[in-house]
Amino acid sequence: MSHIIAPVMALKPSISSDIIRGHIDAIVLALLSKEDMYGYQICKTIYQKSQQLYELKEATLYSSLRRLEAQDLITSYWGDEVQGSRRKYYRITPQGREAYEKCKADWEFAKKVIDMLI
Amino acid sequence: MSHIIAPVMALKPSISSDIIRGHIDAIVLALLSKEDMYGYQICKTIYQKSQQLYELKEATLYSSLRRLEAQDLITSYWGDEVQGSRRKYYRITPQGREAYEKCKADWEFAKKVIDMLI
DNA sequence: CATAATACTGTGTCTGTCAAGGTATATTCA
DNA sequence: TGAATATACCTTGACAGACACAGTATTATG
């Protein structure tokens, strides 16, 4: 993870760990607010929904899920797969929905302020 | 520094360390691209320009300045104050200007992607 | 003359991201 | 058949940025 500002050579914009930081939980809550999902599925869905522009790393997702569950913003349960790998599903809680609304408001706010300054 | 999602009670949006992270250098470069400035002035200017919505902490600013100088994106020189506290001025370099353009592009890119996902 | 504002700096802590590694099952295809 | 790939989960440890806290020195204010 390099925090050094990329050299000018690299013209293609990118999403650094530092820029995405603080948005992972909101992104996960956003998906779970639509339907229950399992971890691997969350990663793949984010990749698709971002039009292949952003790939959430598995380690990052699982640490986010652990954090959200500890805060009671999501709960989890094992799926009943008869074949294939077992799947652990996550469901958003009512508090999770409220936190998600707060995250969205914070994002709109941050966008406004950063746009003022950049 | 709490990374816990704020309780719903706190309705007022806020800019967390994690959301601002990765934008500090860009904000500093933005100011210096207009004119040379000294540290304390940078802090105060950001506070004003953000309409009192964001206050850059001094420790954060100085670590950013050290980082930017180490990357040759800015240079510094002592002002010639005959009275008052000494002031250390910072000036953006040509590489700094290019890096700033990259930062802006990255920000526009990140905004787009996060909006897709949140 | 105490307090606040200006102006700079250093040290140490905290936290989220993620690289790297691991396990196990299912599918593909040469 | 068996090697490779995709699916699906998990852990550990390192790293770097933000910033709380502490400290120094000067000037203005009431």
mmCIF file of C-alpha atoms (C1' of nucleotides) in Angstrom:
data_model
loop_
_atom_site.group_PDB
_atom_site.id
_atom_site.type_symbol
_atom_site.label_atom_id
_atom_site.label_comp_id
_atom_site.label_asym_id
_atom_site.label_seq_id
_atom_site.Cartn_x
_atom_site.Cartn_y
_atom_site.Cartn_z
ATOM 1 C CA MET A 1 0.000 0.000 0.000
ATOM 2 C CA SER A 2 1.803 3.084 -1.213
ATOM 3 C CA HIS A 3 0.699 6.418 0.082
ATOM 4 C CA ILE A 4 3.134 8.267 -2.108
ATOM 5 C CA ILE A 5 1.368 10.419 -4.663
ATOM 6 C CA ALA A 6 1.573 8.580 -7.944
ATOM 7 C CA PRO A 7 4.053 9.908 -10.482
ATOM 8 C CA VAL A 8 2.606 11.930 -13.322
ATOM 9 C CA MET A 9 3.406 9.091 -15.709
ATOM 10 C CA ALA A 10 0.440 7.217 -14.314
ATOM 11 C CA LEU A 11 -2.263 9.293 -15.946
ATOM 12 C CA LYS A 12 -5.070 6.896 -15.218
ATOM 13 C CA PRO A 13 -6.955 7.940 -12.110
ATOM 14 C CA SER A 14 -7.084 5.396 -9.344
ATOM 15 C CA ILE A 15 -8.744 4.798 -6.015
ATOM 16 C CA SER A 16 -6.108 4.565 -3.326
ATOM 17 C CA SER A 17 -6.578 2.875 0.029
ATOM 18 C CA ASP A 18 -6.537 6.300 1.601
ATOM 19 C CA ILE A 19 -9.293 7.668 -0.581
ATOM 20 C CA ILE A 20 -11.597 4.682 -0.150
ATOM 21 C CA ARG A 21 -10.906 4.574 3.565
ATOM 22 C CA GLY A 22 -13.949 5.328 5.595
ATOM 23 C CA HIS A 23 -16.340 4.386 2.806
ATOM 24 C CA ILE A 24 -16.130 0.604 2.923
ATOM 25 C CA ASP A 25 -18.674 0.191 5.696
ATOM 26 C CA ALA A 26 -21.091 2.487 3.896
ATOM 27 C CA ILE A 27 -20.697 0.562 0.644
ATOM 28 C CA VAL A 28 -21.327 -2.753 2.383
ATOM 29 C CA LEU A 29 -24.372 -1.368 4.175
ATOM 30 C CA ALA A 30 -25.637 -0.020 0.862
ATOM 31 C CA LEU A 31 -25.629 -3.491 -0.665
ATOM 32 C CA LEU A 32 -27.124 -5.186 2.366
ATOM 33 C CA SER A 33 -29.905 -2.613 2.529
ATOM 34 C CA LYS A 34 -31.188 -4.190 -0.703
ATOM 35 C CA GLU A 35 -30.844 -7.870 0.180
ATOM 36 C CA ASP A 36 -28.973 -10.383 2.310
ATOM 37 C CA MET A 37 -25.659 -11.342 0.751
ATOM 38 C CA TYR A 38 -22.629 -13.517 1.481
ATOM 39 C CA GLY A 39 -19.077 -12.240 1.581
ATOM 40 C CA TYR A 40 -17.711 -13.409 -1.706
ATOM 41 C CA GLN A 41 -20.875 -12.201 -3.411
ATOM 42 C CA ILE A 42 -20.426 -8.740 -1.902
ATOM 43 C CA CYS A 43 -16.923 -8.484 -3.377
ATOM 44 C CA LYS A 44 -18.030 -9.571 -6.833
ATOM 45 C CA THR A 45 -21.100 -7.347 -6.799
ATOM 46 C CA ILE A 46 -19.034 -4.289 -5.893
ATOM 47 C CA TYR A 47 -16.676 -5.067 -8.741
ATOM 48 C CA GLN A 48 -19.582 -5.277 -11.180
ATOM 49 C CA LYS A 49 -21.510 -2.308 -9.845
ATOM 50 C CA SER A 50 -18.401 -0.137 -10.081
ATOM 51 C CA GLN A 51 -18.055 -1.177 -13.713
ATOM 52 C CA GLN A 52 -14.778 -2.937 -12.935
ATOM 53 C CA LEU A 53 -13.353 0.322 -11.574
ATOM 54 C CA TYR A 54 -13.019 -0.765 -7.996
ATOM 55 C CA GLU A 55 -12.197 -4.103 -6.499
ATOM 56 C CA LEU A 56 -12.819 -4.520 -2.798
ATOM 57 C CA LYS A 57 -10.135 -6.767 -1.318
ATOM 58 C CA GLU A 58 -11.390 -9.776 0.605
ATOM 59 C CA ALA A 59 -9.359 -9.017 3.708
ATOM 60 C CA THR A 60 -10.819 -5.534 3.739
ATOM 61 C CA LEU A 61 -14.358 -6.821 3.375
ATOM 62 C CA TYR A 62 -14.067 -9.358 6.162
ATOM 63 C CA SER A 63 -12.642 -6.797 8.551
ATOM 64 C CA SER A 64 -15.499 -4.472 7.652
ATOM 65 C CA LEU A 65 -18.061 -7.227 8.230
ATOM 66 C CA ARG A 66 -16.553 -8.034 11.618
ATOM 67 C CA ARG A 67 -16.655 -4.360 12.544
ATOM 68 C CA LEU A 68 -20.255 -3.925 11.434
ATOM 69 C CA GLU A 69 -21.386 -7.050 13.255
ATOM 70 C CA ALA A 70 -19.660 -5.927 16.459
ATOM 71 C CA GLN A 71 -21.618 -2.697 16.234
ATOM 72 C CA ASP A 72 -24.868 -4.615 15.683
ATOM 73 C CA LEU A 73 -25.365 -2.961 12.338
ATOM 74 C CA ILE A 74 -25.517 -6.364 10.635
ATOM 75 C CA THR A 75 -26.142 -9.966 11.693
ATOM 76 C CA SER A 76 -24.997 -13.176 10.035
ATOM 77 C CA TYR A 77 -26.232 -16.713 9.493
ATOM 78 C CA TRP A 78 -25.035 -19.771 7.590
ATOM 79 C CA GLY A 79 -26.841 -20.625 4.394
ATOM 80 C CA ASP A 80 -28.264 -24.127 3.914
ATOM 81 C CA GLU A 81 -26.274 -25.143 0.837
ATOM 82 C CA VAL A 82 -26.651 -28.850 0.169
ATOM 83 C CA GLN A 83 -23.716 -28.758 -2.197
ATOM 84 C CA GLY A 84 -20.928 -26.347 -2.937
ATOM 85 C CA SER A 85 -18.981 -24.255 -0.438
ATOM 86 C CA ARG A 86 -20.820 -23.105 2.648
ATOM 87 C CA ARG A 87 -21.942 -19.497 2.562
ATOM 88 C CA LYS A 88 -22.249 -17.052 5.400
ATOM 89 C CA TYR A 89 -24.993 -14.545 4.771
ATOM 90 C CA TYR A 90 -25.198 -11.068 6.240
ATOM 91 C CA ARG A 91 -28.357 -9.111 6.996
ATOM 92 C CA ILE A 92 -28.651 -5.456 7.866
ATOM 93 C CA THR A 93 -30.332 -4.546 11.171
ATOM 94 C CA PRO A 94 -32.637 -1.570 11.796
ATOM 95 C CA GLN A 95 -29.714 0.227 13.447
ATOM 96 C CA GLY A 96 -27.708 -0.616 10.368
ATOM 97 C CA ARG A 97 -30.242 1.116 8.180
ATOM 98 C CA GLU A 98 -30.124 4.208 10.323
ATOM 99 C CA ALA A 99 -26.319 4.169 10.301
ATOM 100 C CA TYR A 100 -26.425 3.839 6.537
ATOM 101 C CA GLU A 101 -28.559 6.969 6.260
ATOM 102 C CA LYS A 102 -26.010 8.761 8.416
ATOM 103 C CA CYS A 103 -23.176 7.499 6.192
ATOM 104 C CA LYS A 104 -24.905 8.811 3.110
ATOM 105 C CA ALA A 105 -25.421 12.205 4.709
ATOM 106 C CA ASP A 106 -21.768 12.272 5.796
ATOM 107 C CA TRP A 107 -20.672 11.446 2.274
ATOM 108 C CA GLU A 108 -22.776 14.227 0.747
ATOM 109 C CA PHE A 109 -21.374 16.583 3.344
ATOM 110 C CA ALA A 110 -17.763 15.536 2.785
ATOM 111 C CA LYS A 111 -18.168 15.826 -0.969
ATOM 112 C CA LYS A 112 -19.386 19.381 -0.604
ATOM 113 C CA VAL A 113 -16.578 20.399 1.737
ATOM 114 C CA ILE A 114 -13.788 18.729 -0.220
ATOM 115 C CA ASP A 115 -15.062 20.303 -3.413
ATOM 116 C CA MET A 116 -14.783 23.669 -1.697
ATOM 117 C CA LEU A 117 -11.156 23.036 -0.890
ATOM 118 C CA ILE A 118 -9.661 21.078 -3.737
ATOM 119 C CA MET B 1 -9.980 9.019 16.789
ATOM 120 C CA SER B 2 -13.091 6.933 16.703
ATOM 121 C CA HIS B 3 -13.899 4.927 13.622
ATOM 122 C CA ILE B 4 -17.156 3.758 15.071
ATOM 123 C CA ILE B 5 -20.058 4.892 12.979
ATOM 124 C CA ALA B 6 -21.690 7.738 14.855
ATOM 125 C CA PRO B 7 -24.929 6.965 16.666
ATOM 126 C CA VAL B 8 -28.083 8.115 14.976
ATOM 127 C CA MET B 9 -28.564 10.690 17.709
ATOM 128 C CA ALA B 10 -25.863 12.761 16.070
ATOM 129 C CA LEU B 11 -27.828 13.935 13.089
ATOM 130 C CA LYS B 12 -25.365 16.593 12.047
ATOM 131 C CA PRO B 13 -23.085 15.287 9.303
ATOM 132 C CA SER B 14 -19.401 15.331 10.077
ATOM 133 C CA ILE B 15 -16.079 14.776 8.385
ATOM 134 C CA SER B 16 -14.283 11.883 10.030
ATOM 135 C CA SER B 17 -10.518 11.351 9.930
ATOM 136 C CA ASP B 18 -11.150 8.388 7.702
ATOM 137 C CA ILE B 19 -13.160 10.308 5.162
ATOM 138 C CA ILE B 20 -10.717 13.202 4.933
ATOM 139 C CA ARG B 21 -7.767 10.826 4.818
ATOM 140 C CA GLY B 22 -6.026 10.917 1.508
ATOM 141 C CA HIS B 23 -7.292 14.404 0.677
ATOM 142 C CA ILE B 24 -5.126 16.497 2.966
ATOM 143 C CA ASP B 25 -2.188 16.669 0.573
ATOM 144 C CA ALA B 26 -4.484 17.655 -2.287
ATOM 145 C CA ILE B 27 -6.079 20.406 -0.219
ATOM 146 C CA VAL B 28 -2.703 21.804 0.777
ATOM 147 C CA LEU B 29 -1.474 21.691 -2.807
ATOM 148 C CA ALA B 30 -4.668 23.427 -3.896
ATOM 149 C CA LEU B 31 -3.939 26.384 -1.632
ATOM 150 C CA LEU B 32 -0.257 26.579 -2.516
ATOM 151 C CA SER B 33 -1.062 26.480 -6.226
ATOM 152 C CA LYS B 34 -2.533 29.962 -5.722
ATOM 153 C CA GLU B 35 0.178 31.536 -3.569
ATOM 154 C CA ASP B 36 2.964 30.830 -1.093
ATOM 155 C CA MET B 37 1.642 30.403 2.416
ATOM 156 C CA TYR B 38 2.893 29.602 5.903
ATOM 157 C CA GLY B 39 1.600 26.759 8.025
ATOM 158 C CA TYR B 40 -0.634 28.508 10.465
ATOM 159 C CA GLN B 41 -2.117 30.523 7.618
ATOM 160 C CA ILE B 42 -2.941 27.338 5.728
ATOM 161 C CA CYS B 43 -4.906 26.009 8.702
ATOM 162 C CA LYS B 44 -6.871 29.211 9.134
ATOM 163 C CA THR B 45 -7.542 29.586 5.422
ATOM 164 C CA ILE B 46 -8.919 26.065 5.174
ATOM 165 C CA TYR B 47 -11.199 26.779 8.096
ATOM 166 C CA GLN B 48 -12.515 29.912 6.398
ATOM 167 C CA LYS B 49 -12.759 28.459 2.907
ATOM 168 C CA SER B 50 -14.746 25.518 4.228
ATOM 169 C CA GLN B 51 -17.155 27.982 5.877
ATOM 170 C CA GLN B 52 -16.123 26.745 9.314
ATOM 171 C CA LEU B 53 -17.149 23.221 8.352
ATOM 172 C CA TYR B 54 -13.705 21.676 8.486
ATOM 173 C CA GLU B 55 -10.779 22.410 10.713
ATOM 174 C CA LEU B 56 -7.436 20.950 9.693
ATOM 175 C CA LYS B 57 -5.498 20.021 12.803
ATOM 176 C CA GLU B 58 -1.997 21.467 13.062
ATOM 177 C CA ALA B 59 -0.326 18.127 13.634
ATOM 178 C CA THR B 60 -2.001 16.825 10.504
ATOM 179 C CA LEU B 61 -0.927 19.806 8.452
ATOM 180 C CA TYR B 62 2.691 19.645 9.478
ATOM 181 C CA SER B 63 2.917 15.955 8.756
ATOM 182 C CA SER B 64 1.428 16.640 5.332
ATOM 183 C CA LEU B 65 3.913 19.446 4.687
ATOM 184 C CA ARG B 66 6.821 17.222 5.679
ATOM 185 C CA ARG B 67 5.512 14.504 3.372
ATOM 186 C CA LEU B 68 5.040 16.876 0.447
ATOM 187 C CA GLU B 69 8.478 18.408 0.913
ATOM 188 C CA ALA B 70 10.114 14.972 1.041
ATOM 189 C CA GLN B 71 8.489 14.226 -2.315
ATOM 190 C CA ASP B 72 9.731 17.544 -3.755
ATOM 191 C CA LEU B 73 6.185 18.676 -4.377
ATOM 192 C CA ILE B 74 6.763 21.780 -2.266
ATOM 193 C CA THR B 75 9.760 23.730 -0.968
ATOM 194 C CA SER B 76 10.024 25.955 2.085
ATOM 195 C CA TYR B 77 11.814 29.104 3.177
ATOM 196 C CA TRP B 78 11.780 31.308 6.253
ATOM 197 C CA GLY B 79 10.050 34.671 5.899
ATOM 198 C CA ASP B 80 11.902 37.864 6.821
ATOM 199 C CA GLU B 81 9.597 39.083 9.569
ATOM 200 C CA VAL B 82 11.193 41.969 11.447
ATOM 201 C CA GLN B 83 8.634 41.572 14.202
ATOM 202 C CA GLY B 84 6.217 38.876 15.269
ATOM 203 C CA SER B 85 6.762 35.140 15.233
ATOM 204 C CA ARG B 86 8.936 33.715 12.502
ATOM 205 C CA ARG B 87 7.020 32.223 9.608
ATOM 206 C CA LYS B 88 7.958 29.327 7.410
ATOM 207 C CA TYR B 89 6.555 29.713 3.921
ATOM 208 C CA TYR B 90 5.806 26.912 1.524
ATOM 209 C CA ARG B 91 5.906 27.085 -2.258
ATOM 210 C CA ILE B 92 4.589 24.547 -4.729
ATOM 211 C CA THR B 93 7.070 23.100 -7.255
ATOM 212 C CA PRO B 94 6.335 22.227 -10.892
ATOM 213 C CA GLN B 95 6.110 18.560 -9.886
ATOM 214 C CA GLY B 96 3.745 19.676 -7.171
ATOM 215 C CA ARG B 97 1.469 21.263 -9.742
ATOM 216 C CA GLU B 98 1.422 18.104 -11.800
ATOM 217 C CA ALA B 99 0.718 16.015 -8.713
ATOM 218 C CA TYR B 100 -2.095 18.374 -7.856
ATOM 219 C CA GLU B 101 -3.693 17.815 -11.253
ATOM 220 C CA LYS B 102 -3.459 14.082 -10.643
ATOM 221 C CA CYS B 103 -5.049 14.506 -7.207
ATOM 222 C CA LYS B 104 -7.950 16.398 -8.695
ATOM 223 C CA ALA B 105 -8.490 13.733 -11.333
ATOM 224 C CA ASP B 106 -8.330 11.023 -8.664
ATOM 225 C CA TRP B 107 -10.902 12.886 -6.595
ATOM 226 C CA GLU B 108 -13.318 13.222 -9.519
ATOM 227 C CA PHE B 109 -12.822 9.548 -10.249
ATOM 228 C CA ALA B 110 -13.351 8.470 -6.645
ATOM 229 C CA LYS B 111 -16.453 10.617 -6.345
ATOM 230 C CA LYS B 112 -17.940 8.938 -9.381
ATOM 231 C CA VAL B 113 -17.170 5.421 -8.192
ATOM 232 C CA ILE B 114 -18.304 5.958 -4.603
ATOM 233 C CA ASP B 115 -21.539 7.495 -5.854
ATOM 234 C CA MET B 116 -22.104 4.340 -7.859
ATOM 235 C CA LEU B 117 -21.763 2.220 -4.754
ATOM 236 C CA ILE B 118 -23.233 4.157 -1.879
ATOM 237 C "C1'" DC C 1 0.531 40.798 34.348
ATOM 238 C "C1'" DA C 2 -2.266 37.179 33.083
ATOM 239 C "C1'" DT C 3 -4.527 35.504 29.082
ATOM 240 C "C1'" DA C 4 -5.192 34.703 24.409
ATOM 241 C "C1'" DA C 5 -3.683 34.542 19.815
ATOM 242 C "C1'" DT C 6 -0.005 33.686 16.690
ATOM 243 C "C1'" DA C 7 3.426 30.355 14.879
ATOM 244 C "C1'" DC C 8 6.234 26.339 14.827
ATOM 245 C "C1'" DT C 9 7.659 21.406 16.150
ATOM 246 C "C1'" DG C 10 8.028 16.504 18.073
ATOM 247 C "C1'" DT C 11 6.339 12.101 20.062
ATOM 248 C "C1'" DG C 12 3.356 8.457 20.343
ATOM 249 C "C1'" DT C 13 -1.199 6.147 19.635
ATOM 250 C "C1'" DC C 14 -4.943 4.423 17.032
ATOM 251 C "C1'" DT C 15 -7.273 2.424 13.202
ATOM 252 C "C1'" DG C 16 -8.512 0.826 8.573
ATOM 253 C "C1'" DT C 17 -6.651 -1.214 4.465
ATOM 254 C "C1'" DC C 18 -4.601 -4.953 2.386
ATOM 255 C "C1'" DA C 19 -0.634 -8.178 1.068
ATOM 256 C "C1'" DA C 20 0.233 -12.658 1.960
ATOM 257 C "C1'" DG C 21 -0.876 -16.742 3.513
ATOM 258 C "C1'" DG C 22 -4.055 -20.628 4.590
ATOM 259 C "C1'" DT C 23 -8.339 -24.212 4.188
ATOM 260 C "C1'" DA C 24 -11.904 -26.736 1.494
ATOM 261 C "C1'" DT C 25 -15.174 -27.750 -2.327
ATOM 262 C "C1'" DA C 26 -16.614 -27.725 -7.253
ATOM 263 C "C1'" DT C 27 -15.854 -27.274 -12.136
ATOM 264 C "C1'" DT C 28 -13.367 -27.342 -16.476
ATOM 265 C "C1'" DC C 29 -10.709 -29.366 -20.030
ATOM 266 C "C1'" DA C 30 -6.700 -31.338 -21.959
ATOM 267 C "C1'" DT D 1 -6.999 -38.677 -14.561
ATOM 268 C "C1'" DG D 2 -5.277 -34.697 -12.755
ATOM 269 C "C1'" DA D 3 -3.933 -29.878 -13.068
ATOM 270 C "C1'" DA D 4 -5.789 -25.589 -13.072
ATOM 271 C "C1'" DT D 5 -9.302 -22.386 -12.030
ATOM 272 C "C1'" DA D 6 -13.285 -20.584 -9.609
ATOM 273 C "C1'" DT D 7 -15.902 -20.427 -5.530
ATOM 274 C "C1'" DA D 8 -16.041 -19.441 -0.545
ATOM 275 C "C1'" DC D 9 -14.282 -18.693 3.886
ATOM 276 C "C1'" DC D 10 -10.651 -17.002 7.318
ATOM 277 C "C1'" DT D 11 -6.209 -15.030 9.950
ATOM 278 C "C1'" DT D 12 -2.013 -12.490 10.760
ATOM 279 C "C1'" DG D 13 0.948 -8.742 10.483
ATOM 280 C "C1'" DA D 14 2.748 -4.477 8.455
ATOM 281 C "C1'" DC D 15 2.021 0.053 7.147
ATOM 282 C "C1'" DA D 16 0.938 4.881 6.919
ATOM 283 C "C1'" DG D 17 -1.997 8.842 7.793
ATOM 284 C "C1'" DA D 18 -4.650 11.576 11.193
ATOM 285 C "C1'" DC D 19 -4.280 13.700 15.360
ATOM 286 C "C1'" DA D 20 -4.168 14.109 20.656
ATOM 287 C "C1'" DC D 21 -1.008 15.984 23.541
ATOM 288 C "C1'" DA D 22 2.876 18.421 24.873
ATOM 289 C "C1'" DG D 23 6.201 21.927 24.340
ATOM 290 C "C1'" DT D 24 8.652 26.490 22.783
ATOM 291 C "C1'" DA D 25 8.627 31.482 21.716
ATOM 292 C "C1'" DT D 26 6.586 35.947 20.361
ATOM 293 C "C1'" DT D 27 3.056 39.543 20.334
ATOM 294 C "C1'" DA D 28 -1.395 41.674 21.471
ATOM 295 C "C1'" DT D 29 -5.067 42.743 24.782
ATOM 296 C "C1'" DG D 30 -7.693 44.017 28.722
#
